[in-house]
Amino acid sequence: MTGYNYNLLMLSGDNAIARGVDGAFYQMLARFSDYWRRIDILTPSAPDATARVIHENVYVHPAPYHRLLQPRFIQQKATTLVAERDYHLVTSHDFGFFYNGIGAWWLLRNRDIPLVSEIHHIEGYPLATSLRERLWRQAAKAYLPFIAKRGATFRVVNQTVADDLQHDFGVPENRIRVLSSLYLDLETYAPEMTEPQYDVLFVGRLAQNKGILLLLDAITQLKTRFPAISLGIRGDGALKAQIAQFIADNNLVDSVSFLPRIADSDMPDLYRSARMLVCASTVEGNPRVTAEAMACGVPVISTRVGIMPELIDDGRNGFLVDWDSAKIALAIATVLENPQQADAIARAGRASVLPYSADNTICTYAEAYHAIIENHNIETS
């Protein structure tokens, strides 16, 4: 631990660390915690969640209630914590119906602690695919201007979200900080010569906004041209039964494999097992799987979500596609039929993510938060 003297209170939407999962959030905190004296994290509930201490100075507090009651838990638990020590910053991971943000507002109404609202993506942007996402979109239109008027600073993870906040929600530019959430271990996620097992790889939740049915439709269109085409799917979710039915109905049983869950440490090998990775999402912030695959030297095809329009120069270091299965199919065919172009794209993709090394990105993230604290101290002194 270093000699930083700031305490941070985080209101997280991720309960993985409370469940003991050594995932992306846990790994990010391993570095991020070095920049703070103490971090307290309030998380949603989970059946196997327990209070714990990680990385020596990170204290994890899971809620005992359903997520609908998260504002109540934040008000109760955070009030106790604030009475025990000074916190120099509160961050709220805000999405959906903004349970954390409502709790943060309630907590900070009469307290002089700066608030950062972290917006990784806005639900229903750029495309709402369900009634739930349309409701979330309306919730954003109510909440984001409300909390902006009450002095919150917004941390966003790409310029697309920054533009949406300014143009659609009226958030002043000077209240927005673009701070990437791509924290890549570029030694682990690196190219290796391997024999591909799959032509196409999908990694993500089997949910409507991930576009998996669009991808399956693209594979169906390619079957005549590429009879032996293979798709590996690594993910679980509500659409699994519907996906299995689609596979059966469209004669894809021999073309599609559901892959078992693996440890995060094995993900580089999974990426390298494919000729390409496809992201067909309608809503994302910084789709980590695309950047990790690019770091592994795997060509990526992605819809224009989150950071992808900033990261990919179409045709040079990857492919950008619309939410159209025919266009996804065309991009897949291009990679399969042009191995030299695919190799060039893979090399350019790797070069494009080199600036997102974990050490550099997390240092920038932490120092930006320190600057917010210091500016607040100057303004209130």
Coordinates of C-alpha atoms in Angstrom, one line a residue:
M1 CA 0.0 0.0 0.0
T2 CA 1.1 3.5 -0.7
G3 CA 0.8 6.6 1.4
Y4 CA -2.4 8.1 0.0
N5 CA -4.7 9.5 2.6
Y6 CA -8.1 9.6 0.9
N7 CA -11.0 7.3 1.8
L8 CA -13.4 6.2 -0.9
L9 CA -17.0 5.0 -0.6
M10 CA -18.2 3.0 -3.7
L11 CA -21.8 2.1 -4.4
S12 CA -21.4 -0.8 -6.8
G13 CA -23.8 -2.7 -9.0
D14 CA -21.4 -5.7 -9.0
N15 CA -21.8 -8.3 -6.2
A16 CA -19.1 -10.6 -7.6
I17 CA -16.5 -9.5 -5.1
A18 CA -18.9 -10.1 -2.2
R19 CA -19.3 -13.7 -3.6
G20 CA -15.5 -14.2 -3.6
V21 CA -15.2 -14.2 -7.4
D22 CA -11.7 -13.4 -8.7
G23 CA -12.9 -11.5 -11.8
A24 CA -12.3 -8.3 -13.6
F25 CA -13.6 -6.1 -10.7
Y26 CA -11.4 -7.9 -8.2
Q27 CA -8.4 -7.6 -10.4
M28 CA -9.0 -3.9 -11.0
L29 CA -9.2 -3.3 -7.3
A30 CA -5.9 -5.0 -6.7
R31 CA -4.2 -2.0 -8.4
F32 CA -6.8 0.7 -7.7
S33 CA -6.6 0.1 -3.9
D34 CA -3.0 1.3 -3.9
Y35 CA -4.2 4.8 -4.5
W36 CA -6.5 5.0 -1.4
R37 CA -6.1 4.7 2.4
R38 CA -9.4 2.8 2.6
I39 CA -12.2 1.8 0.2
D40 CA -15.6 0.7 1.3
I41 CA -17.8 -1.0 -1.3
L42 CA -21.6 -1.5 -0.9
T43 CA -22.9 -4.2 -3.2
P44 CA -26.2 -5.7 -4.1
S45 CA -27.3 -8.9 -2.3
A46 CA -26.6 -12.5 -3.4
P47 CA -27.3 -15.8 -1.7
D48 CA -23.6 -16.5 -1.3
A49 CA -22.5 -12.9 -0.6
T50 CA -20.6 -12.2 2.6
A51 CA -18.8 -9.2 4.1
R52 CA -15.1 -9.5 3.5
V53 CA -11.8 -7.6 3.3
I54 CA -9.7 -7.9 0.1
H55 CA -6.4 -6.4 -0.9
E56 CA -5.8 -5.4 2.7
N57 CA -7.8 -2.1 2.6
V58 CA -10.9 -2.8 0.6
Y59 CA -14.0 -3.6 2.7
V60 CA -16.9 -5.2 1.0
H61 CA -20.5 -4.9 2.4
P62 CA -23.3 -6.8 0.6
A63 CA -26.9 -5.8 1.1
P64 CA -29.2 -8.1 3.0
Y65 CA -32.2 -6.9 0.9
H66 CA -33.4 -7.3 -2.7
R67 CA -32.0 -4.8 -5.1
L68 CA -35.3 -2.8 -5.0
L69 CA -34.4 -1.9 -1.4
Q70 CA -30.8 -0.9 -2.3
P71 CA -31.4 2.8 -1.6
R72 CA -32.5 1.9 1.9
F73 CA -29.4 -0.3 2.5
I74 CA -27.2 2.5 1.2
Q75 CA -28.8 5.0 3.5
Q76 CA -28.5 2.8 6.5
K77 CA -25.0 1.2 6.0
A78 CA -23.4 4.3 4.5
T79 CA -24.7 6.5 7.3
T80 CA -22.9 4.2 9.8
L81 CA -19.7 4.2 7.8
V82 CA -19.7 8.0 7.4
A83 CA -20.1 8.4 11.2
E84 CA -17.0 6.2 11.7
R85 CA -14.6 8.1 9.3
D86 CA -14.3 10.9 6.8
Y87 CA -14.9 9.9 3.2
H88 CA -13.4 12.2 0.6
L89 CA -15.4 10.9 -2.4
V90 CA -18.5 8.8 -3.1
T91 CA -18.9 7.0 -6.4
S92 CA -22.2 5.5 -7.6
H93 CA -22.3 2.9 -10.4
D94 CA -25.5 4.0 -12.1
F95 CA -27.7 2.1 -14.5
G96 CA -31.2 0.6 -14.9
F97 CA -33.5 2.3 -12.4
F98 CA -30.6 4.0 -10.6
Y99 CA -30.9 2.3 -7.2
N100 CA -27.4 3.3 -6.3
G101 CA -27.8 6.9 -7.5
I102 CA -31.0 7.3 -5.5
G103 CA -29.3 6.0 -2.4
A104 CA -26.3 8.3 -3.0
W105 CA -28.5 11.3 -3.3
W106 CA -30.4 10.4 -0.1
L107 CA -27.1 9.9 1.7
L108 CA -25.4 13.1 0.6
R109 CA -28.3 15.6 0.7
N110 CA -26.9 17.3 3.8
R111 CA -23.3 16.2 3.6
D112 CA -20.4 18.0 1.8
I113 CA -18.9 15.0 0.0
P114 CA -18.4 15.1 -3.8
L115 CA -20.3 12.5 -5.8
V116 CA -19.2 10.8 -9.0
S117 CA -22.0 9.1 -11.0
E118 CA -20.3 6.3 -13.0
I119 CA -22.1 5.7 -16.3
H120 CA -20.6 2.7 -18.1
H121 CA -23.5 2.7 -20.6
I122 CA -27.0 4.1 -20.7
E123 CA -29.6 1.3 -20.9
G124 CA -31.5 1.4 -24.1
Y125 CA -28.8 3.4 -25.9
P126 CA -28.2 3.4 -28.8
L127 CA -31.0 0.8 -29.4
A128 CA -33.8 -0.3 -27.0
T129 CA -34.8 -3.9 -27.8
S130 CA -37.4 -4.6 -25.1
L131 CA -40.0 -2.9 -22.9
R132 CA -37.6 -3.1 -20.0
E133 CA -34.9 -1.2 -21.8
R134 CA -37.4 1.4 -23.0
L135 CA -38.4 1.9 -19.3
W136 CA -34.7 2.2 -18.3
R137 CA -34.2 4.8 -21.0
Q138 CA -37.1 6.8 -19.5
A139 CA -35.6 6.4 -16.1
A140 CA -32.3 7.8 -17.4
K141 CA -34.1 10.9 -18.8
A142 CA -35.5 11.6 -15.3
Y143 CA -32.4 10.7 -13.2
L144 CA -29.4 12.0 -15.1
P145 CA -30.5 15.7 -15.3
F146 CA -31.8 15.5 -11.7
I147 CA -28.4 14.4 -10.3
A148 CA -26.5 16.7 -12.6
K149 CA -28.3 19.7 -11.2
R150 CA -27.3 18.6 -7.7
G151 CA -23.6 18.8 -8.5
A152 CA -22.6 15.3 -9.5
T153 CA -19.6 14.7 -11.7
F154 CA -20.0 11.9 -14.3
R155 CA -17.4 9.3 -15.1
V156 CA -18.1 7.8 -18.5
V157 CA -16.0 5.1 -20.2
N158 CA -16.1 6.3 -23.8
Q159 CA -16.8 9.4 -25.8
T160 CA -20.1 8.0 -27.1
V161 CA -21.7 8.1 -23.6
A162 CA -20.1 11.6 -23.0
D163 CA -21.8 12.9 -26.2
D164 CA -25.2 11.3 -25.2
L165 CA -25.0 12.9 -21.7
Q166 CA -24.4 16.3 -23.2
H167 CA -26.7 16.3 -26.2
D168 CA -29.6 14.1 -24.9
F169 CA -29.5 14.8 -21.1
G170 CA -28.1 18.4 -20.9
V171 CA -25.1 17.5 -18.7
P172 CA -22.5 20.3 -18.9
E173 CA -19.3 19.2 -20.6
N174 CA -17.2 20.3 -17.6
R175 CA -19.1 17.8 -15.4
I176 CA -18.0 14.8 -17.5
R177 CA -14.8 12.8 -17.2
V178 CA -14.0 10.2 -19.9
L179 CA -12.1 7.5 -18.1
S180 CA -11.7 4.1 -19.7
S181 CA -12.6 0.9 -18.0
L182 CA -10.4 -1.2 -20.3
Y183 CA -7.8 -2.5 -17.9
L184 CA -5.8 -5.0 -19.9
D185 CA -3.0 -7.3 -18.7
L186 CA -1.1 -7.2 -22.0
E187 CA 1.3 -9.9 -21.0
T188 CA -1.4 -12.4 -20.3
Y189 CA -3.7 -11.3 -23.2
A190 CA -1.1 -11.6 -26.0
P191 CA -0.9 -13.4 -29.4
E192 CA 0.2 -17.0 -29.6
M193 CA 0.5 -19.4 -32.5
T194 CA -2.4 -21.9 -32.1
E195 CA -4.6 -24.0 -34.4
P196 CA -8.1 -22.4 -34.3
Q197 CA -10.9 -24.7 -33.1
Y198 CA -13.7 -22.4 -34.1
D199 CA -14.3 -20.0 -37.0
V200 CA -16.3 -17.6 -34.8
L201 CA -16.5 -17.0 -31.1
F202 CA -19.2 -15.3 -29.0
V203 CA -18.5 -14.5 -25.4
G204 CA -21.2 -12.9 -23.3
R205 CA -24.5 -13.2 -21.5
L206 CA -27.2 -14.9 -23.5
A207 CA -29.5 -11.9 -23.2
Q208 CA -31.5 -9.9 -25.7
N209 CA -29.1 -6.9 -25.8
K210 CA -26.1 -9.1 -26.7
G211 CA -27.4 -9.8 -30.2
I212 CA -26.7 -13.5 -30.1
L213 CA -29.8 -14.3 -32.3
L214 CA -28.5 -11.9 -34.9
L215 CA -25.2 -13.7 -35.0
L216 CA -26.9 -17.1 -35.2
D217 CA -29.0 -15.8 -38.2
A218 CA -25.7 -14.7 -39.8
I219 CA -24.3 -18.2 -39.3
T220 CA -27.4 -19.7 -40.9
Q221 CA -26.9 -17.4 -44.0
L222 CA -23.3 -18.6 -44.3
K223 CA -23.9 -22.4 -44.1
T224 CA -24.3 -22.9 -47.8
R225 CA -21.1 -21.0 -48.6
F226 CA -19.2 -22.5 -45.7
P227 CA -20.7 -25.9 -44.9
A228 CA -18.2 -26.6 -42.1
I229 CA -18.5 -23.2 -40.4
S230 CA -18.2 -23.4 -36.6
L231 CA -19.4 -21.1 -33.8
G232 CA -18.4 -21.4 -30.2
I233 CA -20.7 -19.8 -27.6
R234 CA -19.4 -19.0 -24.1
G235 CA -22.1 -17.7 -22.0
D236 CA -25.3 -18.4 -20.0
G237 CA -28.5 -16.6 -19.6
A238 CA -32.3 -16.3 -20.1
L239 CA -32.2 -16.9 -23.9
K240 CA -30.4 -20.3 -23.8
A241 CA -33.5 -22.3 -24.5
Q242 CA -34.6 -20.0 -27.3
I243 CA -31.1 -20.2 -28.8
A244 CA -31.1 -24.0 -28.6
Q245 CA -34.5 -24.1 -30.4
F246 CA -33.1 -21.7 -33.1
I247 CA -30.1 -24.0 -33.6
A248 CA -32.4 -27.0 -34.0
D249 CA -34.8 -25.3 -36.3
N250 CA -32.1 -24.0 -38.6
N251 CA -29.9 -27.2 -38.9
L252 CA -27.0 -25.7 -36.9
V253 CA -26.5 -28.5 -34.5
D254 CA -23.2 -29.5 -36.1
S255 CA -22.1 -25.9 -36.4
V256 CA -22.6 -24.5 -32.9
S257 CA -21.0 -25.5 -29.6
F258 CA -21.9 -24.3 -26.2
L259 CA -18.6 -23.9 -24.3
P260 CA -18.3 -24.5 -20.5
R261 CA -17.5 -21.8 -18.1
I262 CA -13.8 -21.4 -17.5
A263 CA -11.6 -19.4 -15.2
D264 CA -10.6 -15.9 -16.2
S265 CA -7.0 -17.1 -16.4
D266 CA -8.0 -19.4 -19.2
M267 CA -9.8 -16.7 -21.3
P268 CA -6.7 -15.8 -23.5
D269 CA -6.6 -19.5 -24.7
L270 CA -10.3 -19.3 -25.5
Y271 CA -9.9 -16.2 -27.6
R272 CA -6.9 -17.7 -29.4
S273 CA -9.0 -20.8 -30.2
A274 CA -11.0 -18.8 -32.7
R275 CA -10.4 -17.2 -36.1
M276 CA -12.5 -14.2 -35.0
L277 CA -14.7 -12.8 -32.2
V278 CA -18.1 -11.2 -33.0
C279 CA -19.9 -8.7 -30.7
A280 CA -23.4 -8.1 -32.0
S281 CA -24.6 -6.1 -28.9
T282 CA -27.2 -3.3 -29.0
V283 CA -26.1 -1.8 -25.7
E284 CA -22.6 -1.8 -24.2
G285 CA -20.1 0.5 -22.4
N286 CA -16.7 -0.9 -23.1
P287 CA -17.2 -4.5 -24.2
R288 CA -14.2 -6.0 -22.5
V289 CA -14.2 -9.2 -24.6
T290 CA -13.6 -7.3 -27.8
A291 CA -10.5 -5.6 -26.4
E292 CA -9.2 -8.8 -24.8
A293 CA -9.6 -10.6 -28.1
M294 CA -7.8 -7.8 -30.0
A295 CA -5.0 -8.0 -27.4
C296 CA -4.7 -11.7 -28.2
G297 CA -4.3 -11.0 -31.9
V298 CA -7.8 -12.2 -32.8
P299 CA -9.8 -10.2 -35.5
V300 CA -12.9 -8.6 -34.0
I301 CA -16.3 -7.8 -35.7
S302 CA -18.5 -5.5 -33.6
T303 CA -21.6 -3.4 -33.8
R304 CA -21.2 0.3 -33.1
V305 CA -21.6 0.1 -29.3
G306 CA -19.7 1.8 -26.5
I307 CA -16.0 2.4 -27.3
M308 CA -15.9 0.3 -30.4
P309 CA -16.3 3.2 -32.9
E310 CA -13.4 4.8 -31.2
L311 CA -11.3 1.7 -31.0
I312 CA -12.0 0.2 -34.5
D313 CA -11.1 1.8 -37.8
D314 CA -13.4 -0.3 -40.0
G315 CA -11.4 -2.6 -42.3
R316 CA -8.0 -1.7 -40.8
N317 CA -8.0 -3.1 -37.3
G318 CA -11.4 -4.8 -37.2
F319 CA -14.9 -4.5 -38.7
L320 CA -17.8 -2.3 -37.6
V321 CA -21.3 -3.5 -38.6
D322 CA -24.9 -2.5 -38.2
W323 CA -27.5 -4.5 -36.4
D324 CA -28.1 -6.5 -39.6
S325 CA -27.4 -10.2 -39.8
A326 CA -26.5 -10.0 -43.5
K327 CA -23.8 -7.4 -42.8
I328 CA -22.5 -9.5 -39.9
A329 CA -22.4 -12.5 -42.3
L330 CA -20.5 -10.4 -44.9
A331 CA -17.9 -9.4 -42.4
I332 CA -17.4 -13.0 -41.2
A333 CA -17.0 -14.2 -44.8
T334 CA -14.4 -11.5 -45.4
V335 CA -12.3 -12.8 -42.5
L336 CA -12.7 -16.4 -43.5
E337 CA -11.9 -15.8 -47.2
N338 CA -9.0 -13.4 -46.8
P339 CA -6.4 -14.9 -44.3
Q340 CA -3.7 -12.3 -45.2
Q341 CA -6.1 -9.4 -44.5
A342 CA -7.2 -11.2 -41.3
D343 CA -3.6 -11.4 -40.1
A344 CA -3.0 -7.7 -40.8
I345 CA -6.2 -6.8 -39.0
A346 CA -5.1 -9.0 -36.0
R347 CA -1.8 -7.2 -35.8
A348 CA -3.4 -3.7 -36.1
G349 CA -6.0 -4.7 -33.5
R350 CA -3.3 -5.7 -31.0
A351 CA -1.5 -2.4 -31.6
S352 CA -4.7 -0.4 -31.0
V353 CA -5.3 -1.7 -27.5
L354 CA -1.7 -1.3 -26.2
P355 CA -2.5 2.1 -24.6
Y356 CA -5.0 0.3 -22.3
S357 CA -2.5 -1.5 -20.1
A358 CA -4.0 -2.0 -16.7
D359 CA -1.3 0.0 -14.8
N360 CA -1.6 3.0 -17.0
T361 CA -5.4 3.0 -17.2
I362 CA -6.0 2.5 -13.5
C363 CA -3.4 5.2 -12.6
T364 CA -5.2 7.7 -14.8
Y365 CA -8.6 6.7 -13.3
A366 CA -7.4 7.1 -9.7
E367 CA -5.6 10.3 -10.3
A368 CA -8.7 11.8 -11.9
Y369 CA -10.6 11.0 -8.8
H370 CA -7.9 12.6 -6.6
A371 CA -8.2 15.7 -8.8
I372 CA -12.0 15.9 -8.2
I373 CA -11.4 15.7 -4.4
E374 CA -8.7 18.3 -4.5
N375 CA -10.8 20.7 -6.7
H376 CA -13.7 20.2 -4.3
N377 CA -11.5 21.0 -1.3
I378 CA -10.3 24.3 -3.0
E379 CA -13.9 25.3 -3.9
T380 CA -15.2 24.7 -0.4
S381 CA -12.2 26.2 1.5

